[in-house]
Coordinates of C-alpha atoms and ligand atoms in Angstrom, one line a residue:
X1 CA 0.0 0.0 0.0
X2 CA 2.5 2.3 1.2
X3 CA 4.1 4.2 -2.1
X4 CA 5.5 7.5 -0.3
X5 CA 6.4 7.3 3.1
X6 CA 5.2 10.4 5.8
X7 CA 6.5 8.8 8.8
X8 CA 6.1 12.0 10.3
X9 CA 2.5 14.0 10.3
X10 CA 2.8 16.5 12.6
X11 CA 4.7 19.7 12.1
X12 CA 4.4 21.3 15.8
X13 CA 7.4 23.9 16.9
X14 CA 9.4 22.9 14.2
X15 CA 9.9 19.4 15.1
X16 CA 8.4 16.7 13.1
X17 CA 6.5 14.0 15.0
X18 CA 4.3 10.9 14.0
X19 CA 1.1 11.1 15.6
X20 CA 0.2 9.4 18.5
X21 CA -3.1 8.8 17.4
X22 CA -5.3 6.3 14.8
X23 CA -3.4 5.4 11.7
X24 CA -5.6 6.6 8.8
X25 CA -5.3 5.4 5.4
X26 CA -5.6 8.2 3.0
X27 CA -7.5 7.2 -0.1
X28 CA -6.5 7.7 -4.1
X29 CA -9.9 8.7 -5.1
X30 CA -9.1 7.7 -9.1
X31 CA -8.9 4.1 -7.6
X32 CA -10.6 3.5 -4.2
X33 CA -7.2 2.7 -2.6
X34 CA -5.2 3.4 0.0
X35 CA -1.1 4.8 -0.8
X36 CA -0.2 5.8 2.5
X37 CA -0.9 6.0 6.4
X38 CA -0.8 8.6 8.8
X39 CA -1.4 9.1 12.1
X40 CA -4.3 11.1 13.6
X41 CA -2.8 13.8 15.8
X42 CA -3.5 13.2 19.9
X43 CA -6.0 15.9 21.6
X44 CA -2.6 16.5 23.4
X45 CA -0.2 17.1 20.7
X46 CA -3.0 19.2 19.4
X47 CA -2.7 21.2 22.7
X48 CA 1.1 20.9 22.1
X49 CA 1.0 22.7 19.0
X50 CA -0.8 25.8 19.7
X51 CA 1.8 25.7 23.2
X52 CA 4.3 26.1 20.8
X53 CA 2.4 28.4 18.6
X54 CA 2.1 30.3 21.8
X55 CA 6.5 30.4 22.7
X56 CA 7.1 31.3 18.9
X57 CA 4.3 34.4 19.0
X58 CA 6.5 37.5 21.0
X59 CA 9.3 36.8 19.2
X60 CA 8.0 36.5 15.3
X61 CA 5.5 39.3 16.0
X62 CA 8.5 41.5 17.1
X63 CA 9.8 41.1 13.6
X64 CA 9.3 43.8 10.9
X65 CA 6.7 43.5 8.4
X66 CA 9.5 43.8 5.9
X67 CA 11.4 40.8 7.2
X68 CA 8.4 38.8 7.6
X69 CA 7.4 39.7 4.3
X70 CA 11.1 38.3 2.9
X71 CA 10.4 34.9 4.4
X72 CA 7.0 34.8 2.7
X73 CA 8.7 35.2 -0.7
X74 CA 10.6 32.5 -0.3
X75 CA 7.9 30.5 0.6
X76 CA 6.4 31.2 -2.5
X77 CA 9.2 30.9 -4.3
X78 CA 9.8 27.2 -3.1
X79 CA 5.9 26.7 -3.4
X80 CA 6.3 27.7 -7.0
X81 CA 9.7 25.5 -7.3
X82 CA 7.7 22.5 -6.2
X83 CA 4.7 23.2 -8.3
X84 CA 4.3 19.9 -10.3
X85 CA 5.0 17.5 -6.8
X86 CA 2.2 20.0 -5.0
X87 CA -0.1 19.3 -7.8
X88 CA 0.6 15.8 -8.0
X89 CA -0.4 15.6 -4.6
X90 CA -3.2 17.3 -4.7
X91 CA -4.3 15.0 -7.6
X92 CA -3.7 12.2 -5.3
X93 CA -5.2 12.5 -2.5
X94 CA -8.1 14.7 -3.9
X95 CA -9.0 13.9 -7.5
X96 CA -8.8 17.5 -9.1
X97 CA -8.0 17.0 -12.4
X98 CA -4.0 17.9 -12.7
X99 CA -4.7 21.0 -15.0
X100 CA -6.9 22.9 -12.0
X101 CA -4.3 21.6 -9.3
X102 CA -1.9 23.3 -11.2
X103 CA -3.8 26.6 -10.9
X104 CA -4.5 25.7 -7.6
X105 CA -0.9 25.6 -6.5
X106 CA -0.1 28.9 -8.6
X107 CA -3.0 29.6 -5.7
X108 CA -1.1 28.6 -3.1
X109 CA 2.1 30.4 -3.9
X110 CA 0.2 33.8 -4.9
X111 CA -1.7 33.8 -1.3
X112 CA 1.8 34.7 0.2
X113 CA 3.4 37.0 -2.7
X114 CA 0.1 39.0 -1.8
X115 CA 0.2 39.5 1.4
X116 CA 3.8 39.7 1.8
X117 CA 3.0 43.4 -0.2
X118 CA 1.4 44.4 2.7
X119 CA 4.7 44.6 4.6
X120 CA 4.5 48.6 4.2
X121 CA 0.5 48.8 4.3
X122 CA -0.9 47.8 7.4
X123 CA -2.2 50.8 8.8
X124 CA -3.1 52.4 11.6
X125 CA -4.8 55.6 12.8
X126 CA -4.1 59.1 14.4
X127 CA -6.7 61.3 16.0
X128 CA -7.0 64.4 17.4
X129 CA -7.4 64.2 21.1
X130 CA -10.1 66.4 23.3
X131 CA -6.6 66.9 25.6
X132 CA -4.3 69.6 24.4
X133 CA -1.0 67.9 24.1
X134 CA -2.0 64.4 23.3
X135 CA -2.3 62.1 20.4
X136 CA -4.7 59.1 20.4
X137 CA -3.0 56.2 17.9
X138 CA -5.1 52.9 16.9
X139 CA -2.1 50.8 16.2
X140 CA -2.8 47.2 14.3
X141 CA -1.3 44.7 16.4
X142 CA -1.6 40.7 16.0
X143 CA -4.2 38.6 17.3
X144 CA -1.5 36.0 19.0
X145 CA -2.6 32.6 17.6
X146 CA -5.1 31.4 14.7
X147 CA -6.2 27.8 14.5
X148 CA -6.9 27.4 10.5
X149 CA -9.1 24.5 10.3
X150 CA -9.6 23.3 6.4
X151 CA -11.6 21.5 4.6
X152 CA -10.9 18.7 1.4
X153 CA -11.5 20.8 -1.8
X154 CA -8.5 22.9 -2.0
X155 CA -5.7 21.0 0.1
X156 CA -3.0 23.3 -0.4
X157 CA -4.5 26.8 -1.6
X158 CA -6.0 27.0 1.4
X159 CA -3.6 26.5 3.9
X160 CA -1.4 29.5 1.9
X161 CA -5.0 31.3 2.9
X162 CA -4.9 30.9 6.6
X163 CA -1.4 30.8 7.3
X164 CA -0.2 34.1 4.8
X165 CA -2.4 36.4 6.4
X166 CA -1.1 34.9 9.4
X167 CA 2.3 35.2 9.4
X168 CA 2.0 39.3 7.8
X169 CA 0.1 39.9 10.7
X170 CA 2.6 38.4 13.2
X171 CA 0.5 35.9 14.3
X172 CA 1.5 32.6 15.0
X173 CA -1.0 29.6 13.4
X174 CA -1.6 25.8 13.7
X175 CA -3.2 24.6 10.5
X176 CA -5.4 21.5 10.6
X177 CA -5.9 19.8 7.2
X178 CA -9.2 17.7 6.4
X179 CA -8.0 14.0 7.8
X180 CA -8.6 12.8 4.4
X181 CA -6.2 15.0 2.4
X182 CA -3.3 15.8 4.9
X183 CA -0.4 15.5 3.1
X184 CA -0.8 18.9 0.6
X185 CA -0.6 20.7 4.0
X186 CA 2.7 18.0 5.5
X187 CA 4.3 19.3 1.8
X188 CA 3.7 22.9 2.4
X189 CA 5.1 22.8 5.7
X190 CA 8.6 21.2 4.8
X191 CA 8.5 24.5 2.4
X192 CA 7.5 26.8 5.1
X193 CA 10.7 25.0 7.3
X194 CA 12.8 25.5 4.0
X195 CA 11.9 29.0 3.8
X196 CA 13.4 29.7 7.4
X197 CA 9.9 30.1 8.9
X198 CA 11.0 30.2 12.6
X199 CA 9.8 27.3 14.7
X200 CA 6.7 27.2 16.1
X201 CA 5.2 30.2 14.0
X202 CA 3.5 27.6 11.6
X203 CA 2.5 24.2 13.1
X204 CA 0.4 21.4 10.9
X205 CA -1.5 18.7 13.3
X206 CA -3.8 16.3 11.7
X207 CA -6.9 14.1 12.7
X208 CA -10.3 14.8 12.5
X209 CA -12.4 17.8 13.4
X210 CA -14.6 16.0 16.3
X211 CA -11.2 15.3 18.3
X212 CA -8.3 17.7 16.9
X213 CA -10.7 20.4 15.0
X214 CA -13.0 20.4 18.3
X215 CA -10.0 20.6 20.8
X216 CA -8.3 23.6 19.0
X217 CA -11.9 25.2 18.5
X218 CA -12.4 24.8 22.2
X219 CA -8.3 25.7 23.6
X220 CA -8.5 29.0 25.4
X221 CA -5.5 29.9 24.3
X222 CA -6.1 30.3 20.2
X223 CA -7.6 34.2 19.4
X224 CA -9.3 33.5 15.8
X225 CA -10.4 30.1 14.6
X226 CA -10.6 30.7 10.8
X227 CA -12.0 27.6 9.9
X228 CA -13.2 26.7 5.8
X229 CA -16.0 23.8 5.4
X230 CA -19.6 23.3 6.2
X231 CA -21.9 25.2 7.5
X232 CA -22.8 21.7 10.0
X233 CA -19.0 21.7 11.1
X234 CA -19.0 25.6 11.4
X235 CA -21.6 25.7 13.7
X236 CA -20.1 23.6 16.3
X237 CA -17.0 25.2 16.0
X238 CA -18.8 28.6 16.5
X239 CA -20.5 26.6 19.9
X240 CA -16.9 25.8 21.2
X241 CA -15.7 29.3 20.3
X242 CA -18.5 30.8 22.2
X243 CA -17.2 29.7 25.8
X244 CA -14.1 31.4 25.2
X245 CA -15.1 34.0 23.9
X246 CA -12.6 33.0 20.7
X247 CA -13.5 35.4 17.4
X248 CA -14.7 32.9 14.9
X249 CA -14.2 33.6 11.0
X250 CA -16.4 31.1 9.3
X251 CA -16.3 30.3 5.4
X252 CA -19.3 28.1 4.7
X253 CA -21.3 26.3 2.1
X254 CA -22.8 27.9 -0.9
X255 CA -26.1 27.1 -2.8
X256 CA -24.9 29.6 -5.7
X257 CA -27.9 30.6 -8.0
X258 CA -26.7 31.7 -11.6
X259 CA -28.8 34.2 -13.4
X260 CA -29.1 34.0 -17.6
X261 CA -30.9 37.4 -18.3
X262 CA -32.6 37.2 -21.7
X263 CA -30.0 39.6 -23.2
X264 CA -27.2 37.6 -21.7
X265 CA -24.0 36.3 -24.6
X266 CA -25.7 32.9 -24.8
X267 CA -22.8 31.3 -25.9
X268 CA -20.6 32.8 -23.3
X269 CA -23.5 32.4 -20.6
X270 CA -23.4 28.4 -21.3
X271 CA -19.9 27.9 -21.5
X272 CA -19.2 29.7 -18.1
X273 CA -22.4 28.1 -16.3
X274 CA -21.4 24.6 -17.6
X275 CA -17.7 25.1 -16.3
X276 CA -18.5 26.9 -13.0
X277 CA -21.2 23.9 -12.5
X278 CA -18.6 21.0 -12.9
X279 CA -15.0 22.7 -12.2
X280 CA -13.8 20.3 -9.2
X281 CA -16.4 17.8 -9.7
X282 CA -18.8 20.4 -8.4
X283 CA -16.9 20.4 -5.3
X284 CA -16.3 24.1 -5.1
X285 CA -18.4 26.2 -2.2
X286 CA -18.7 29.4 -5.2
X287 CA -19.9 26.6 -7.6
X288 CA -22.9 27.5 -9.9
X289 CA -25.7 25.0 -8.0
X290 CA -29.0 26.6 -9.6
X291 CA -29.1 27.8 -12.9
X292 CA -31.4 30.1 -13.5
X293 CA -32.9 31.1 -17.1
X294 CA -34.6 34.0 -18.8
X295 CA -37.8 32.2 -19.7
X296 CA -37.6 33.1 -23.7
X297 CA -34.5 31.2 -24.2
X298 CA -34.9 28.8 -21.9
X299 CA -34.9 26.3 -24.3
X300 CA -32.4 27.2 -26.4
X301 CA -30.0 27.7 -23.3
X302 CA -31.1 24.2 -22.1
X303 CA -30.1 22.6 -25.1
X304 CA -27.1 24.1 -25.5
X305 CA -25.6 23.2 -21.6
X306 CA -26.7 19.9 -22.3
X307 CA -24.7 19.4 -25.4
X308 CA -21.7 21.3 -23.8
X309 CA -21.8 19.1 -20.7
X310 CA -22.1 15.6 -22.5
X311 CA -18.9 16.8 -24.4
X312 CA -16.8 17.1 -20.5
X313 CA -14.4 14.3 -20.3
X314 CA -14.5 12.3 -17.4
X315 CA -11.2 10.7 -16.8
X316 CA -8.1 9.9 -14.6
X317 CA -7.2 13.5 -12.9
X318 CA -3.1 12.6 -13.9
X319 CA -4.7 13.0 -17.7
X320 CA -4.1 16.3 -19.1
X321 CA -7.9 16.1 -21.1
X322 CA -9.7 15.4 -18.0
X323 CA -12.5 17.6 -17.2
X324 CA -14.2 15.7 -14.0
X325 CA -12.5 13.5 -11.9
X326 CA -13.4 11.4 -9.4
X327 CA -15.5 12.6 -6.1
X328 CA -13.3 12.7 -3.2
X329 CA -14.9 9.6 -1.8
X330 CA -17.4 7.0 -1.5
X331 CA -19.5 9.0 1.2
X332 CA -18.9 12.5 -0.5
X333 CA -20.5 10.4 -3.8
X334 CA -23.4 8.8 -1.9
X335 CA -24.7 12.4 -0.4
X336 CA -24.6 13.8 -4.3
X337 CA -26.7 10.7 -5.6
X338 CA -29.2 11.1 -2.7
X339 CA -30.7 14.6 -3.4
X340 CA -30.7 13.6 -7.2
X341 CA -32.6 9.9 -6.4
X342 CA -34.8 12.5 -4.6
X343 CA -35.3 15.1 -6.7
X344 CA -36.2 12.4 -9.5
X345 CA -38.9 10.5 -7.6
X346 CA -40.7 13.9 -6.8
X347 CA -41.1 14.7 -10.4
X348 CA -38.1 16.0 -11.7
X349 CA -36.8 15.1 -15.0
X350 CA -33.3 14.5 -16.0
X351 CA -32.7 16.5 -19.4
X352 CA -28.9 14.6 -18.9
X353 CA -29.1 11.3 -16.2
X354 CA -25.6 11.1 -15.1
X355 CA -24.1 9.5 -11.9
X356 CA -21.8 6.6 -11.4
X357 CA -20.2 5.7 -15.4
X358 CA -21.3 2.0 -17.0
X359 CA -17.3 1.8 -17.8
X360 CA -15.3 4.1 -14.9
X361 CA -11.8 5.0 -16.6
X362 CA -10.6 2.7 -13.6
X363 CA -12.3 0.4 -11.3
X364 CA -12.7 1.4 -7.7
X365 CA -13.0 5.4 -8.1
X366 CA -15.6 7.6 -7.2
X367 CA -16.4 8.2 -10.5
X368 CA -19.6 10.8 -11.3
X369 CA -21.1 12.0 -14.8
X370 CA -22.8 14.7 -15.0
X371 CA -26.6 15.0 -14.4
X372 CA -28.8 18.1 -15.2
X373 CA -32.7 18.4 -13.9
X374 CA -35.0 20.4 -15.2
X375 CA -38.9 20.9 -13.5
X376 CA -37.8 21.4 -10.4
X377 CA -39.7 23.0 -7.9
X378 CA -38.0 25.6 -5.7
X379 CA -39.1 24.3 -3.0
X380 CA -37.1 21.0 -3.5
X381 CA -34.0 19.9 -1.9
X382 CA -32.0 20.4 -4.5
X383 CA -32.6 24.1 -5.3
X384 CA -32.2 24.2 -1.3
X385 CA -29.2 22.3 0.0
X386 CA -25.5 22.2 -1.4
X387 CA -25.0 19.3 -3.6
X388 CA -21.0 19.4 -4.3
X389 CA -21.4 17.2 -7.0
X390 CA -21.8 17.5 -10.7
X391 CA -25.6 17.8 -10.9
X392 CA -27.2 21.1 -11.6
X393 CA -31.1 21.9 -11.7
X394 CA -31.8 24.6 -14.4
X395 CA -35.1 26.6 -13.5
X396 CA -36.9 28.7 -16.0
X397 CA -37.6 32.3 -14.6
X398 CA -40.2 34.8 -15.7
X399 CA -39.3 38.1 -15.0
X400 CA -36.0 39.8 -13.2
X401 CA -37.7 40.0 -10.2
X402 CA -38.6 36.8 -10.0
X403 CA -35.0 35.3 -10.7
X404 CA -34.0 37.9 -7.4
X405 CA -36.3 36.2 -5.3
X406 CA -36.0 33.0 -6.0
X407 CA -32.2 33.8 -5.9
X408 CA -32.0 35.0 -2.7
X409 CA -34.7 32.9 -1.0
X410 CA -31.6 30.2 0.4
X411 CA -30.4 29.9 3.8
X412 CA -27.1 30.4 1.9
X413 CA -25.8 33.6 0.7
X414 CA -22.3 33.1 -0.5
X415 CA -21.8 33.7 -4.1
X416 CA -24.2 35.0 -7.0
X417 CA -23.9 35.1 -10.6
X418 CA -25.3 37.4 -13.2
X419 CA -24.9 37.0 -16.7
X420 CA -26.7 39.7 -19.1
X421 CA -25.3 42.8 -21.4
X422 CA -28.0 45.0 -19.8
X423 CA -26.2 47.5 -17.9
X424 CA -29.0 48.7 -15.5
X425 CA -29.9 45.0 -15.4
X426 CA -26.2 44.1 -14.3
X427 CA -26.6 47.0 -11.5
X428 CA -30.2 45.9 -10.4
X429 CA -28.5 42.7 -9.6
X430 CA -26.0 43.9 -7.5
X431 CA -28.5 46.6 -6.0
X432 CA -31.1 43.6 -5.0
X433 CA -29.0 40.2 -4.6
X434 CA -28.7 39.5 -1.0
X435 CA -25.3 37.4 -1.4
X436 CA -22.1 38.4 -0.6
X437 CA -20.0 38.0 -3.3
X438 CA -21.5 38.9 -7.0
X439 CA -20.2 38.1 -9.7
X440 CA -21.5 39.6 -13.0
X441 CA -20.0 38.1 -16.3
X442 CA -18.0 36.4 -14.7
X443 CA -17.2 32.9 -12.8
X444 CA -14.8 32.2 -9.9
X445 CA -12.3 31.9 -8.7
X446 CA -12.1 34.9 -6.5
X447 CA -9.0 37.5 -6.6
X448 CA -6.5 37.8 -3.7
X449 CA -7.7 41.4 -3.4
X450 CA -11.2 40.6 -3.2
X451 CA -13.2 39.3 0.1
X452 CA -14.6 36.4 0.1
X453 CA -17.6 36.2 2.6
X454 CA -21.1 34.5 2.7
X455 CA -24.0 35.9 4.2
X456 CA -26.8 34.1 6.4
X457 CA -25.6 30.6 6.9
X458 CA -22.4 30.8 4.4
X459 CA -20.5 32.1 6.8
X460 CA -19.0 35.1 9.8
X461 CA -16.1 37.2 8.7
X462 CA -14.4 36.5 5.0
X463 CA -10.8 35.7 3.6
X464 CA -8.7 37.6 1.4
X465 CA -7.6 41.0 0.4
X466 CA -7.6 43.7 3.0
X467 CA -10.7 43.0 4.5
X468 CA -9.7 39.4 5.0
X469 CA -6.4 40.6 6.7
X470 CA -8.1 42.8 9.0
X471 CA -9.5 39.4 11.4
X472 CA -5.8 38.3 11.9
X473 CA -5.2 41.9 13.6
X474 CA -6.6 43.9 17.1
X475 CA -7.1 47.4 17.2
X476 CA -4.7 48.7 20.1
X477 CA -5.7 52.4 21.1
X478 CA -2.9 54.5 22.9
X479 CA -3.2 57.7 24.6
X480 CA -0.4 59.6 24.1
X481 CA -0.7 62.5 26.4
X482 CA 3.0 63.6 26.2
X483 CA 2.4 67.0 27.2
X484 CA 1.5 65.4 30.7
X485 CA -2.1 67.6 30.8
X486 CA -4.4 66.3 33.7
X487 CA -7.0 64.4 32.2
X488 CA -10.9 64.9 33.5
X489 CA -12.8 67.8 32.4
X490 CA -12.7 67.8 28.9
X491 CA -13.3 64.2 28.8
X492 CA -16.6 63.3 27.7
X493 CA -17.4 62.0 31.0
X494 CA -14.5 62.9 32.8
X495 CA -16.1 65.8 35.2
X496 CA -16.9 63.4 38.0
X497 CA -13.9 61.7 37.9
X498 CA -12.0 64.8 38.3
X499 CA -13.6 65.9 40.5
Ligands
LIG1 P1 -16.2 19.8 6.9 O1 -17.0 20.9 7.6 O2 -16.6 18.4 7.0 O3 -14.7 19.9 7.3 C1 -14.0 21.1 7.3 C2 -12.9 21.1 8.4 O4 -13.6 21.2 9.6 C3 -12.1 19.8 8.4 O5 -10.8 20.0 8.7 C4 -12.8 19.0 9.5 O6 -12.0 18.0 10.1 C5 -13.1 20.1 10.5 N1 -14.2 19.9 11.4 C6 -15.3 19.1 11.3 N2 -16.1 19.1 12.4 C7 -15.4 19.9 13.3 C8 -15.6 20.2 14.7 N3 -16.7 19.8 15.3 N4 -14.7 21.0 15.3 C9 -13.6 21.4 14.6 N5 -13.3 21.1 13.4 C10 -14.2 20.4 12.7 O7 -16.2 20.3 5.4 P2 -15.6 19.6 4.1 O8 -16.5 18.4 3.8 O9 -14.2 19.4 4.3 O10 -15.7 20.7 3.0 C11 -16.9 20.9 2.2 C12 -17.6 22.1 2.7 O11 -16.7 23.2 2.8 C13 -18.7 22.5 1.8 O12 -19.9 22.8 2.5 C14 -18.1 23.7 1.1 O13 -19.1 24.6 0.6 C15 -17.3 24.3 2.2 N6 -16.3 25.2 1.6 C16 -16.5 26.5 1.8 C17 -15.6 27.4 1.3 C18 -15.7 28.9 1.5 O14 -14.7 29.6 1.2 N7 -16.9 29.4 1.8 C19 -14.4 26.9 0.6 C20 -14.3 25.5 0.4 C21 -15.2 24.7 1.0

């Protein structure tokens, strides 16, 4: 079984370590079987790792910006260096075709050559003080230590978007990957060690989130838990964080509805719906998971995504013409064909029945074809509940304002699409869609300058860009009064204290 050996799966205060916990067998999902063990994390080492996140934190945050930023670099550097073994990994262990874990990994790299630019950007404030001779400063000071809990659809990108944000703000971090694709995270940390990151400032533990997620969601001692995954897992951690009063930034499921106005680049509008439906096997939280059509060409749109998505090739992820690849794994693939079973039996009618392939490109994967629904009532699980999976209903709309309101009646509210070449119509959109990120001609990914943030049950807080950045810092306010004035009366309600 074992073709690479990680004898070690803990990176805590620089040191590597095998876990003292449950060996897990981590699963090739383009063949069902297993290529290496690791060991779960202990609740202890778990505890050990933010202890040593903890020793690192005075030192790294007295560092500059500027030299924190030159260790960053280099981490991208090495991230680029090892671009193809990242991606290869990521293949592995998580069944993205290689061409999108190549851009994934560019992902990865980027995440720290953007925030390394805020070196000479973080900023502050000055204000005017009520007291003659004093200054009041807001300095931007680190939180002290971030537990970066990620989920299984973007291994390594998104430990670059926990720990880079991180490490400008002077925090200190321990990442914990998904148990069943550790070792993207394992390989980004020999990088990070590589790079010169000191000791302890980055620490990797692995195991699952009801033991090692829960205990560093519930250790008094972490500041932010920035955690990526579902909204089921979010809300415990949220429940955990809530008895210590720990800030909690929450990136969540999506149930993205994508709007074809009746004006829309038809062409254009297919072609961008049919590849932000199945990118990832549909295993992407800004994934287009309800198409919704301008009634008058309706049916020329329909036919048109159906041809387009019968042409996607579903194939080994290591091939360069693979469009799908497998599902991540055998459970992931049973809660996609569920809601479709579903969604079929209440009347729904496939307009392209997909699901697992008469003859898979290898026995044993989790192999999916696409499925598309049409006549499916809003009210249905599937227009209500993330999928992940490549199978898409496609709803026929009226008028605009009906395609708002069935748009934003979700319990989700991360991502929107528009599509249309109606420029009021493109700002109505933005004017009236509850979500909280829109995108109008456009499909993901998101940009490292943007913020990525879901409303209602998609999420508290966002990632990326300076918004992002701003949960990994404090506000410090100092009151400067070097002209040594008494302080009372002009104070707002200083009188009686003066007094
Ligand atoms: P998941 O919630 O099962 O797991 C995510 C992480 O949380 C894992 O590391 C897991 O071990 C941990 N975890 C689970 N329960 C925990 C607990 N009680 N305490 C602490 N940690 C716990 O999610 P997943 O299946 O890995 O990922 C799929 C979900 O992630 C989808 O809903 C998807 O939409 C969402 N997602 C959201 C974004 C976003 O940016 N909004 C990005 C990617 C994925």
């Amino acid at each position: 079984m074992q073709d690479e050996a990680y004898q070690t799966t803990d990176f805590i205060g620089g040191h590597w370590l095998e876990g003292d916990g449950e060996p897990r067998e981590i699963i090739d999902p383009a063949t069902g079987e297993a290529f290496v063990a690791v060991r779960d994390a202990t609740i202890e080492q778990a505890h050990s790792a933010v202890v040593a996140a903890k020793r690192a934190g005075a030192r790294w945050a007295g560092r500059t910006t500027v030299e924190r930023a030159a260790v960053m670099r280099r981490v991208a550097d090495l991230v680029r260096r090892d671009a193809e073994t990242l991606a290869s990994l990521v293949v592995r262990e998580q069944g993205k075709p290689i061409s999108e874990a190549r851009g994934e990994v560019a992902g990865a790299a980027g995440f720290f050559d953007y925030f390394a630019e805020f070196a000479r950007r973080i900023r502050g404030d000055i204000l005017p003080s009520d007291v003659p001779g004093e200054q009041i400063c807001i300095q931007r000071v680190p939180v002290g230590i971030v537990a970066g809990i990620i989920p299984w659809n973007y291994p390594a990108a998104l430990v670059s978007r926990k720990v880079a944000p991180a490490m400008i703000a002077g925090d200190t971090i321990v990442i914990k990957p998904h148990e069943m694709t550790p070792l993207s995270a394992l390989h980004m940390a020999t990088l990070l060690e590589e790079a010169g990151v000191p000791s302890g400032v980055v620490n990797v533990v692995t195991g699952d989130g009801p033991s090692v997620g829960a205990a560093l969601a519930s250790c008094d001692d972490v500041a932010l838990i920035s955690m990526t995954g579902s909204v089921r897992a979010g809300k415990q951690i949220m429940r955990s964080a809530a008895d210590n009063l720990t800030q909690p930034s929450l990136e969540l499921g999506g149930k993205a509805p994508f709007i074809v106005l009746e004006n829309a680049d038809l062409e254009f509008a297919v072609r961008s719906a049919v590849t932000s439906r199945f990118m990832n096997c549909g295993q992407v939280c800004i994934c287009n998971e309800r198409t919704l059509v301008a009634q008058p060409i309706f049916d020329e749109f329909l036919e048109r995504y159906v041809e387009l998505t019968r042409t996607l090739r579903v194939g080994h992820p290591m091939q360069e013409t693979t469009d799908i690849g497998p599902k991540v794994s055998l459970p992931e693939l049973k809660k996609v064909e569920a809601p479709v079973d579903g969604a079929i039996e209440r009347g729904a009618r496939p307009a392209l029945r997909g699901g697992r392939p008469d003859e898979p490109p290898t026995v044993g994967g989790y192999w999916m074809t696409p499925t598309v629904l049409v006549d499916v009532p809003q009210v249905d699980q599937i227009m209500q509940s993330e999928v992940f999976g490549p199978v898409v209903p496609v709803v026929p709309f009226a008028d605009f304002d009906e395609a708002v309101t069935v748009a934003n009646s979700s319990r989700y509210g991360l991502s929107a699409y528009d599509f249309t070449n109606d420029f009021t119509k493109e700002m109505d959109t933005v004017t009236d869609i509850d979500f909280g990120e829109v995108y109008v001609n456009r499909i993901g990914p998101e940009s490292f300058q943007g913020f990525h943030t879901g409303y209602r049950q998609s999420g508290i807080g966002g990632d990326d860009g300076e918004f992002g950045l701003d949960a990994y810092l404090r506000n410090m306010s100092v009151y400067d009064n070097y002209a040594r004035h008494p302080v009372g009366a002009q104070m707002p309600y200083g009188k009686a204290a003066a007094e």
